[in-house]
CSV table of C-alpha atoms in Angstrom, one decimal:
chain,number,residue,atom,x,y,z
A,1,UNK,CA,53.1,-21.0,116.2
A,2,UNK,CA,56.3,-22.9,116.8
A,3,UNK,CA,57.9,-24.1,113.6
A,4,UNK,CA,60.5,-26.8,114.1
A,5,UNK,CA,62.7,-28.3,111.5
A,6,UNK,CA,62.4,-32.0,111.0
A,7,UNK,CA,65.4,-34.0,112.3
A,8,UNK,CA,68.0,-34.8,109.7
A,9,UNK,CA,67.8,-38.4,108.4
A,10,UNK,CA,70.8,-40.7,108.5
A,11,UNK,CA,71.6,-44.2,107.3
A,12,UNK,CA,70.1,-47.3,108.8
A,13,UNK,CA,73.7,-48.7,109.1
A,14,UNK,CA,74.7,-52.3,108.8
A,15,UNK,CA,73.5,-53.7,112.2
A,16,UNK,CA,69.7,-53.1,112.1
A,17,UNK,CA,68.5,-55.9,114.5
A,18,UNK,CA,67.7,-59.0,112.5
A,19,UNK,CA,64.6,-59.7,114.6
A,20,UNK,CA,63.1,-56.4,113.7
A,21,UNK,CA,63.2,-57.3,110.0
A,22,UNK,CA,61.2,-60.5,110.5
A,23,UNK,CA,57.6,-61.4,110.9
A,24,UNK,CA,55.9,-58.4,109.4
A,25,UNK,CA,55.8,-59.3,105.6
A,26,UNK,CA,52.4,-60.9,105.6
A,27,UNK,CA,49.6,-58.3,105.3
A,28,UNK,CA,46.8,-60.8,104.6
A,29,UNK,CA,45.4,-61.1,108.1
A,30,UNK,CA,44.7,-58.9,111.1
A,31,UNK,CA,44.4,-60.6,114.5
A,32,UNK,CA,44.2,-64.0,112.8
A,33,UNK,CA,41.3,-62.9,110.5
A,34,UNK,CA,42.0,-63.0,106.8
A,35,UNK,CA,41.2,-59.7,105.1
A,36,UNK,CA,38.8,-59.6,102.2
A,37,UNK,CA,40.3,-59.6,98.8
A,38,UNK,CA,42.6,-61.5,96.5
A,39,UNK,CA,45.8,-62.8,98.0
A,40,UNK,CA,48.9,-61.9,96.0
A,41,UNK,CA,52.7,-62.2,96.4
A,42,UNK,CA,55.2,-59.5,95.6
A,43,UNK,CA,58.8,-60.4,95.3
A,44,UNK,CA,62.0,-58.9,93.8
A,45,UNK,CA,65.7,-58.6,93.9
A,46,UNK,CA,67.5,-55.4,95.0
A,47,UNK,CA,70.9,-54.6,93.5
A,48,UNK,CA,73.5,-51.9,93.6
A,49,UNK,CA,75.5,-50.2,90.9
A,50,UNK,CA,77.8,-53.2,90.2
A,51,UNK,CA,74.9,-55.6,90.1
A,52,UNK,CA,75.6,-57.1,93.5
A,53,UNK,CA,72.5,-58.2,95.3
A,54,UNK,CA,72.0,-56.6,98.7
A,55,UNK,CA,71.5,-58.7,101.8
A,56,UNK,CA,69.4,-57.6,104.7
A,57,UNK,CA,68.1,-54.4,103.1
A,58,UNK,CA,64.8,-53.3,104.7
A,59,UNK,CA,61.7,-52.6,102.6
A,60,UNK,CA,58.5,-51.2,104.0
A,61,UNK,CA,55.2,-51.0,102.1
A,62,UNK,CA,52.0,-49.0,102.6
A,63,UNK,CA,48.9,-49.8,100.5
A,64,UNK,CA,45.2,-49.5,100.4
A,65,UNK,CA,42.7,-52.3,100.9
A,66,UNK,CA,40.8,-54.0,98.1
A,67,UNK,CA,38.5,-51.0,97.7
A,68,UNK,CA,41.3,-48.4,97.8
A,69,UNK,CA,40.7,-47.4,101.4
A,70,UNK,CA,43.5,-46.7,103.9
A,71,UNK,CA,41.3,-46.7,107.0
A,72,UNK,CA,39.9,-50.2,107.0
A,73,UNK,CA,40.1,-51.7,110.5
A,74,UNK,CA,40.1,-55.2,109.0
A,75,UNK,CA,43.1,-54.6,106.8
A,76,UNK,CA,46.5,-53.3,108.0
A,77,UNK,CA,48.1,-52.0,104.9
A,78,UNK,CA,51.7,-51.7,106.3
A,79,UNK,CA,54.4,-54.3,106.1
A,80,UNK,CA,58.2,-54.8,106.3
A,81,UNK,CA,60.5,-57.3,104.8
A,82,UNK,CA,64.3,-57.9,104.7
A,83,UNK,CA,66.1,-59.1,101.6
A,84,UNK,CA,67.9,-62.5,101.9
A,85,UNK,CA,71.5,-63.2,100.9
A,86,UNK,CA,70.4,-63.4,97.3
A,87,UNK,CA,69.0,-59.8,97.6
A,88,UNK,CA,65.4,-61.1,97.4
A,89,UNK,CA,62.4,-59.9,99.4
A,90,UNK,CA,58.9,-61.3,99.6
A,91,UNK,CA,55.6,-59.8,100.7
A,92,UNK,CA,52.2,-61.5,100.9
A,93,UNK,CA,49.3,-59.2,100.8
A,94,UNK,CA,45.9,-58.3,99.4
A,95,UNK,CA,45.5,-56.8,95.9
A,96,UNK,CA,44.8,-53.1,96.5
A,97,UNK,CA,42.0,-51.2,94.9
A,98,UNK,CA,42.2,-47.5,94.2
A,99,UNK,CA,40.1,-44.4,94.8
A,100,UNK,CA,40.3,-40.7,94.1
A,101,UNK,CA,42.1,-40.6,90.8
A,102,UNK,CA,44.8,-43.1,91.7
A,103,UNK,CA,45.5,-46.5,90.1
A,104,UNK,CA,46.2,-49.5,92.3
A,105,UNK,CA,49.7,-49.3,93.6
A,106,UNK,CA,52.0,-50.1,96.6
A,107,UNK,CA,54.2,-47.5,98.2
A,108,UNK,CA,57.7,-48.7,99.0
A,109,UNK,CA,60.4,-47.3,101.2
A,110,UNK,CA,64.0,-48.7,101.4
A,111,UNK,CA,66.5,-48.4,104.2
A,112,UNK,CA,70.1,-49.7,104.1
A,113,UNK,CA,73.7,-49.2,105.1
A,114,UNK,CA,75.2,-46.9,102.4
A,115,UNK,CA,71.9,-45.1,101.8
A,116,UNK,CA,72.2,-41.8,103.7
A,117,UNK,CA,68.4,-41.8,104.1
A,118,UNK,CA,65.3,-43.6,103.0
A,119,UNK,CA,64.4,-44.0,99.4
A,120,UNK,CA,60.8,-43.9,98.3
A,121,UNK,CA,59.3,-45.6,95.2
A,122,UNK,CA,56.0,-47.0,94.0
A,123,UNK,CA,55.0,-50.2,92.4
A,124,UNK,CA,52.1,-50.4,89.9
A,125,UNK,CA,50.4,-53.5,88.6
A,126,UNK,CA,50.0,-52.4,85.0
A,127,UNK,CA,50.4,-49.4,82.9
A,128,UNK,CA,48.0,-46.9,84.3
A,129,UNK,CA,46.8,-43.3,84.1
A,130,UNK,CA,47.9,-42.4,87.5
A,131,UNK,CA,49.2,-38.9,88.6
A,132,UNK,CA,52.3,-40.3,90.4
A,133,UNK,CA,53.2,-42.7,87.5
A,134,UNK,CA,52.6,-39.9,85.1
A,135,UNK,CA,55.1,-37.7,87.0
A,136,UNK,CA,57.9,-40.0,85.8
A,137,UNK,CA,59.1,-39.6,82.3
A,138,UNK,CA,58.1,-42.2,79.6
A,139,UNK,CA,60.9,-44.7,79.1
A,140,UNK,CA,61.6,-44.6,82.8
A,141,UNK,CA,58.1,-45.0,84.3
A,142,UNK,CA,57.9,-48.6,82.9
A,143,UNK,CA,60.4,-49.6,85.6
A,144,UNK,CA,57.7,-49.0,88.2
A,145,UNK,CA,55.3,-51.6,86.7
A,146,UNK,CA,55.7,-55.0,88.2
A,147,UNK,CA,55.9,-58.1,86.0
A,148,UNK,CA,53.4,-60.9,86.4
A,149,UNK,CA,55.1,-64.2,87.1
A,150,UNK,CA,52.0,-66.2,87.9
A,151,UNK,CA,48.4,-65.0,88.2
A,152,UNK,CA,48.8,-63.9,91.7
A,153,UNK,CA,52.6,-63.3,91.9
A,154,UNK,CA,54.3,-60.1,90.8
A,155,UNK,CA,58.0,-59.4,90.5
A,156,UNK,CA,59.3,-55.9,91.2
A,157,UNK,CA,63.1,-55.8,91.0
A,158,UNK,CA,64.8,-52.7,92.3
A,159,UNK,CA,68.1,-51.3,91.1
A,160,UNK,CA,69.4,-48.5,93.4
A,161,UNK,CA,71.9,-47.1,90.9
A,162,UNK,CA,73.1,-47.6,87.4
A,163,UNK,CA,71.7,-48.5,84.0
A,164,UNK,CA,67.9,-48.9,84.2
A,165,UNK,CA,67.9,-47.7,87.8
A,166,UNK,CA,64.5,-47.6,89.5
A,167,UNK,CA,63.0,-44.1,89.8
A,168,UNK,CA,62.8,-42.8,93.3
A,169,UNK,CA,60.8,-39.8,94.7
A,170,UNK,CA,61.8,-36.9,96.9
A,171,UNK,CA,58.9,-35.4,98.8
B,1,UNK,CA,41.6,-39.6,85.7
B,2,UNK,CA,42.7,-36.2,87.2
B,3,UNK,CA,45.0,-35.5,90.0
B,4,UNK,CA,43.1,-34.9,93.2
B,5,UNK,CA,44.4,-33.0,96.2
B,6,UNK,CA,44.8,-34.9,99.5
B,7,UNK,CA,42.0,-34.8,101.8
B,8,UNK,CA,44.1,-35.5,104.9
B,9,UNK,CA,44.6,-32.8,107.3
B,10,UNK,CA,48.3,-33.6,107.5
B,11,UNK,CA,50.6,-31.2,105.7
B,12,UNK,CA,54.1,-32.3,104.6
B,13,UNK,CA,56.6,-29.8,103.2
B,14,UNK,CA,59.5,-30.7,101.0
B,15,UNK,CA,62.7,-31.7,102.7
B,16,UNK,CA,65.1,-28.9,103.6
B,17,UNK,CA,68.4,-29.8,101.9
B,18,UNK,CA,70.4,-28.2,104.7
B,19,UNK,CA,69.2,-30.9,107.1
B,20,UNK,CA,70.0,-33.8,104.7
B,21,UNK,CA,73.0,-35.5,103.2
B,22,UNK,CA,73.8,-35.1,99.5
B,23,UNK,CA,73.5,-38.8,98.9
B,24,UNK,CA,77.0,-39.8,97.7
B,25,UNK,CA,79.4,-38.9,100.5
B,26,UNK,CA,83.1,-39.0,99.7
B,27,UNK,CA,84.1,-40.5,103.1
B,28,UNK,CA,81.5,-43.3,103.0
B,29,UNK,CA,82.4,-45.7,100.1
B,30,UNK,CA,79.1,-47.7,99.9
B,31,UNK,CA,77.1,-44.6,99.0
B,32,UNK,CA,78.7,-44.5,95.6
B,33,UNK,CA,77.2,-48.0,94.8
B,34,UNK,CA,73.8,-47.3,96.2
B,35,UNK,CA,72.5,-43.7,96.0
B,36,UNK,CA,70.5,-43.2,92.8
B,37,UNK,CA,72.5,-41.4,90.1
B,38,UNK,CA,69.4,-39.7,88.7
B,39,UNK,CA,67.7,-36.7,90.4
B,40,UNK,CA,64.9,-37.9,92.6
B,41,UNK,CA,61.5,-37.3,91.1
B,42,UNK,CA,58.7,-35.0,92.3
B,43,UNK,CA,55.2,-36.3,92.6
B,44,UNK,CA,51.9,-35.0,93.7
B,45,UNK,CA,51.0,-36.0,97.3
B,46,UNK,CA,47.7,-37.8,97.6
B,47,UNK,CA,45.8,-39.7,100.3
B,48,UNK,CA,48.2,-42.6,99.9
B,49,UNK,CA,51.3,-40.7,100.9
B,50,UNK,CA,49.5,-38.6,103.5
B,51,UNK,CA,47.9,-41.5,105.4
B,52,UNK,CA,49.7,-44.0,107.5
B,53,UNK,CA,49.3,-47.1,109.7
B,54,UNK,CA,47.5,-46.7,113.0
B,55,UNK,CA,48.5,-48.8,116.0
B,56,UNK,CA,51.7,-50.1,114.4
B,57,UNK,CA,52.2,-52.3,117.5
B,58,UNK,CA,49.8,-54.8,115.9
B,59,UNK,CA,52.7,-55.7,113.6
B,60,UNK,CA,55.6,-54.3,115.6
B,61,UNK,CA,55.2,-55.1,119.3
B,62,UNK,CA,57.0,-53.4,122.1
B,63,UNK,CA,60.3,-55.1,122.9
B,64,UNK,CA,62.6,-54.7,125.9
B,65,UNK,CA,62.0,-51.4,127.8
B,66,UNK,CA,65.4,-51.7,129.5
B,67,UNK,CA,68.7,-52.6,128.0
B,68,UNK,CA,70.9,-52.2,131.0
B,69,UNK,CA,69.5,-54.9,133.3
B,70,UNK,CA,70.1,-55.3,137.1
B,71,UNK,CA,72.3,-57.2,139.5
B,72,UNK,CA,74.3,-60.0,138.0
B,73,UNK,CA,72.5,-59.4,134.7
B,74,UNK,CA,73.5,-55.8,134.6
B,75,UNK,CA,75.3,-54.8,131.3
B,76,UNK,CA,78.8,-53.5,131.5
B,77,UNK,CA,79.2,-49.7,131.0
B,78,UNK,CA,78.1,-46.3,132.0
B,79,UNK,CA,74.4,-46.4,133.0
B,80,UNK,CA,72.3,-43.8,131.1
B,81,UNK,CA,68.7,-42.8,130.6
B,82,UNK,CA,67.7,-41.7,127.1
B,83,UNK,CA,64.7,-39.4,127.4
B,84,UNK,CA,63.5,-38.8,123.9
B,85,UNK,CA,60.5,-36.7,122.9
B,86,UNK,CA,58.8,-37.2,119.5
B,87,UNK,CA,57.1,-34.1,118.2
B,88,UNK,CA,55.9,-32.8,114.9
B,89,UNK,CA,56.8,-29.6,113.1
B,90,UNK,CA,54.3,-27.6,115.2
B,91,UNK,CA,56.1,-28.9,118.3
B,92,UNK,CA,53.0,-31.0,119.2
B,93,UNK,CA,53.8,-34.4,120.7
B,94,UNK,CA,53.1,-37.5,118.6
B,95,UNK,CA,51.4,-39.9,121.1
B,96,UNK,CA,51.7,-43.5,120.3
B,97,UNK,CA,54.8,-43.0,118.0
B,98,UNK,CA,56.7,-46.2,117.7
B,99,UNK,CA,60.4,-45.9,118.3
B,100,UNK,CA,63.0,-48.6,117.5
B,101,UNK,CA,66.4,-48.0,119.2
B,102,UNK,CA,69.6,-50.0,118.8
B,103,UNK,CA,73.3,-49.4,119.6
B,104,UNK,CA,76.5,-51.2,120.3
B,105,UNK,CA,77.8,-52.2,123.8
B,106,UNK,CA,80.3,-50.4,126.0
B,107,UNK,CA,83.2,-52.0,124.1
B,108,UNK,CA,81.8,-51.1,120.6
B,109,UNK,CA,80.3,-54.4,119.6
B,110,UNK,CA,76.8,-54.8,118.2
B,111,UNK,CA,74.7,-58.0,118.9
B,112,UNK,CA,74.2,-58.4,115.1
B,113,UNK,CA,75.9,-61.5,113.7
B,114,UNK,CA,77.5,-59.4,111.0
B,115,UNK,CA,79.5,-57.5,113.5
B,116,UNK,CA,82.6,-59.7,113.8
B,117,UNK,CA,85.2,-57.2,114.9
B,118,UNK,CA,87.4,-57.9,117.9
B,119,UNK,CA,85.6,-56.0,120.7
B,120,UNK,CA,84.0,-58.4,123.2
B,121,UNK,CA,80.3,-59.3,123.3
B,122,UNK,CA,78.7,-58.6,126.6
B,123,UNK,CA,76.3,-61.5,127.4
B,124,UNK,CA,74.2,-59.1,129.5
B,125,UNK,CA,73.7,-56.6,126.7
B,126,UNK,CA,71.1,-57.1,123.9
B,127,UNK,CA,71.1,-53.8,122.3
B,128,UNK,CA,67.7,-53.5,120.6
B,129,UNK,CA,64.5,-52.1,121.9
B,130,UNK,CA,61.1,-51.0,120.6
B,131,UNK,CA,59.1,-48.5,122.6
B,132,UNK,CA,55.9,-46.5,122.1
B,133,UNK,CA,55.6,-42.8,123.0
B,134,UNK,CA,53.1,-41.8,125.7
B,135,UNK,CA,50.7,-38.9,125.4
B,136,UNK,CA,53.5,-36.4,125.8
B,137,UNK,CA,55.5,-38.0,123.0
B,138,UNK,CA,58.1,-39.2,125.4
B,139,UNK,CA,60.0,-42.5,125.3
B,140,UNK,CA,62.5,-43.3,128.0
B,141,UNK,CA,65.1,-46.0,127.7
B,142,UNK,CA,67.5,-47.2,130.5
B,143,UNK,CA,70.6,-48.5,128.8
B,144,UNK,CA,74.4,-48.2,128.8
B,145,UNK,CA,76.4,-45.7,126.9
B,146,UNK,CA,77.7,-47.2,123.6
B,147,UNK,CA,81.4,-47.0,122.7
B,148,UNK,CA,83.1,-45.7,119.6
B,149,UNK,CA,84.2,-48.3,117.0
B,150,UNK,CA,86.4,-48.4,113.9
B,151,UNK,CA,84.7,-48.8,110.5
B,152,UNK,CA,86.3,-51.7,108.6
B,153,UNK,CA,88.4,-50.8,105.6
B,154,UNK,CA,87.8,-47.1,106.0
B,155,UNK,CA,91.2,-45.6,106.6
B,156,UNK,CA,90.8,-44.7,110.2
B,157,UNK,CA,87.2,-43.7,110.3
B,158,UNK,CA,85.8,-44.3,113.8
B,159,UNK,CA,82.1,-43.9,114.5
B,160,UNK,CA,81.6,-41.7,117.5
B,161,UNK,CA,79.3,-43.2,120.2
B,162,UNK,CA,75.8,-43.1,118.7
B,163,UNK,CA,72.3,-44.5,119.1
B,164,UNK,CA,70.2,-45.5,116.1
B,165,UNK,CA,66.5,-44.4,116.0
B,166,UNK,CA,63.8,-45.6,113.7
B,167,UNK,CA,60.6,-43.6,114.2
B,168,UNK,CA,57.0,-43.4,112.8
B,169,UNK,CA,55.1,-40.1,112.8
B,170,UNK,CA,51.5,-39.8,111.9
B,171,UNK,CA,51.7,-40.6,108.2
B,172,UNK,CA,53.7,-42.5,105.6
B,173,UNK,CA,56.0,-39.6,104.7
B,174,UNK,CA,56.7,-38.9,108.4
B,175,UNK,CA,58.9,-41.9,108.6
B,176,UNK,CA,62.3,-41.1,110.1
B,177,UNK,CA,65.5,-43.1,110.6
B,178,UNK,CA,68.4,-41.2,112.2
B,179,UNK,CA,71.2,-41.4,114.7
B,180,UNK,CA,71.7,-39.6,118.0
B,181,UNK,CA,75.2,-38.5,119.2
B,182,UNK,CA,76.6,-37.6,122.6
B,183,UNK,CA,77.9,-34.1,123.6
B,184,UNK,CA,81.6,-33.5,123.9
B,185,UNK,CA,82.7,-36.5,122.0
B,186,UNK,CA,85.9,-35.7,120.0
B,187,UNK,CA,85.0,-38.1,117.2
B,188,UNK,CA,81.8,-36.2,116.4
B,189,UNK,CA,83.8,-33.6,114.5
B,190,UNK,CA,85.1,-35.9,111.8
B,191,UNK,CA,82.3,-38.4,111.5
B,192,UNK,CA,81.2,-38.7,107.8
B,193,UNK,CA,77.6,-39.5,108.8
B,194,UNK,CA,77.0,-36.7,111.3
B,195,UNK,CA,78.8,-34.2,109.1
B,196,UNK,CA,76.8,-35.1,106.0
B,197,UNK,CA,74.2,-32.8,107.6
B,198,UNK,CA,75.6,-29.5,106.3
B,199,UNK,CA,73.7,-27.0,108.4
B,200,UNK,CA,75.5,-26.6,111.8
B,201,UNK,CA,72.2,-26.0,113.7
B,202,UNK,CA,70.6,-29.0,112.2
B,203,UNK,CA,73.7,-31.0,113.1
B,204,UNK,CA,73.7,-29.7,116.6
B,205,UNK,CA,70.1,-30.9,117.1
B,206,UNK,CA,71.4,-34.5,116.4
B,207,UNK,CA,73.5,-34.3,119.6
B,208,UNK,CA,71.7,-35.1,122.9
B,209,UNK,CA,71.9,-32.8,125.9
B,210,UNK,CA,73.2,-34.0,129.2
B,211,UNK,CA,70.6,-33.1,131.8
B,212,UNK,CA,71.8,-31.5,135.1
B,213,UNK,CA,72.9,-34.3,137.4
B,214,UNK,CA,71.8,-32.6,140.6
B,215,UNK,CA,68.1,-33.3,139.6
B,216,UNK,CA,68.7,-36.7,138.1
B,217,UNK,CA,68.8,-40.3,139.4
B,218,UNK,CA,71.8,-41.2,141.6
B,219,UNK,CA,73.1,-44.0,139.4
B,220,UNK,CA,72.7,-42.8,135.8
B,221,UNK,CA,73.3,-39.9,133.5
B,222,UNK,CA,70.3,-38.6,131.7
B,223,UNK,CA,70.5,-37.6,128.1
B,224,UNK,CA,67.7,-35.6,126.5
B,225,UNK,CA,66.9,-35.6,122.8
B,226,UNK,CA,64.1,-34.4,120.6
B,227,UNK,CA,63.0,-36.0,117.4
B,228,UNK,CA,61.0,-33.8,115.0
B,229,UNK,CA,59.0,-35.9,112.5
B,230,UNK,CA,57.6,-34.4,109.3
B,231,UNK,CA,54.1,-33.3,109.2
B,232,UNK,CA,51.9,-30.6,110.8
B,233,UNK,CA,48.2,-29.9,110.8
B,234,UNK,CA,47.1,-28.0,107.7
B,235,UNK,CA,45.7,-24.5,108.3
B,236,UNK,CA,42.4,-25.6,106.9
B,237,UNK,CA,41.0,-28.9,105.6
B,238,UNK,CA,41.1,-29.3,101.8
B,239,UNK,CA,37.8,-30.4,100.1
């Protein structure tokens, strides 16, 4: 059987079309129909080593529906957002459930100029017994747990590099 | 709760370091501010990582199948057809793969408002498209060949002509963002981004192939390129 090597990844660069970063950060409806479940907001600031917030960084998320399923035709668990000039992103979505030994979580990928390829991380809603969270050492894994700002609003700040930097995964 | 193996039939292998950059690249200053300083973590792959959005056009619609235009709307520059095939590691096509493409104009200027360098804007060139691969995994874009451009404050680093690609494969971990280069361009040899891919064969696969002109359209050069996304069918389904 043919065995091809995946294409090498490269940076997004500084000129990703602005229009492509808009209009996909609300996961609460499909075709105008609200998905079942609790609406939540997830926001955060992305910074680099010197603390500077990063403008127009692209984040994409992938998550399960309220029951932990990834194949619900009435919930589209994928979204994309761009940070603003303050380095802040915002997603509006449905609180995910979890199945098969996982805790509720949201998968993140980051794309930006100065990142040679995508970065992968995961956000959890609370300290959980989860195999991916447990793969990160104690003292560091807490950085993957979002902070509650209001009952339905979570803050998940991301530091790419430096003290207290967010853990990222290589798969 | 115990770790459970994925039940998806998709199989993802670890990245081959020869086909990837180190992360912090000496010629590319921003990388030192942004690439994580800690080694990236390993994690078990579960249904979450090995599933992915179906019919992404529900959120990301097709946009602009042709960037070159016609007649008095025709963009300035060398007319080209980019024929790109999206396949998986088995060489099987990925039908329905969404492909975003963007590049600068024939003078080296991007449409993005953050590109403020001196090369002129072409009012007939809006260099951003989103296509969807057909059953054979093929996307075809009629456009104009981008120019090289100088990277600001980078001591003479010029990007060779290149086209940006953002592609979705079958699952979350198949996601690929990369750049395509043109054959025979002298600036390819010193480009910090292309040369961050250390393996010469992997690097060569990032360069498109000029199709023989005798069989091609009369008015355009055809460049062929293959994108291999991660993932292949597992030999057997896991319980």
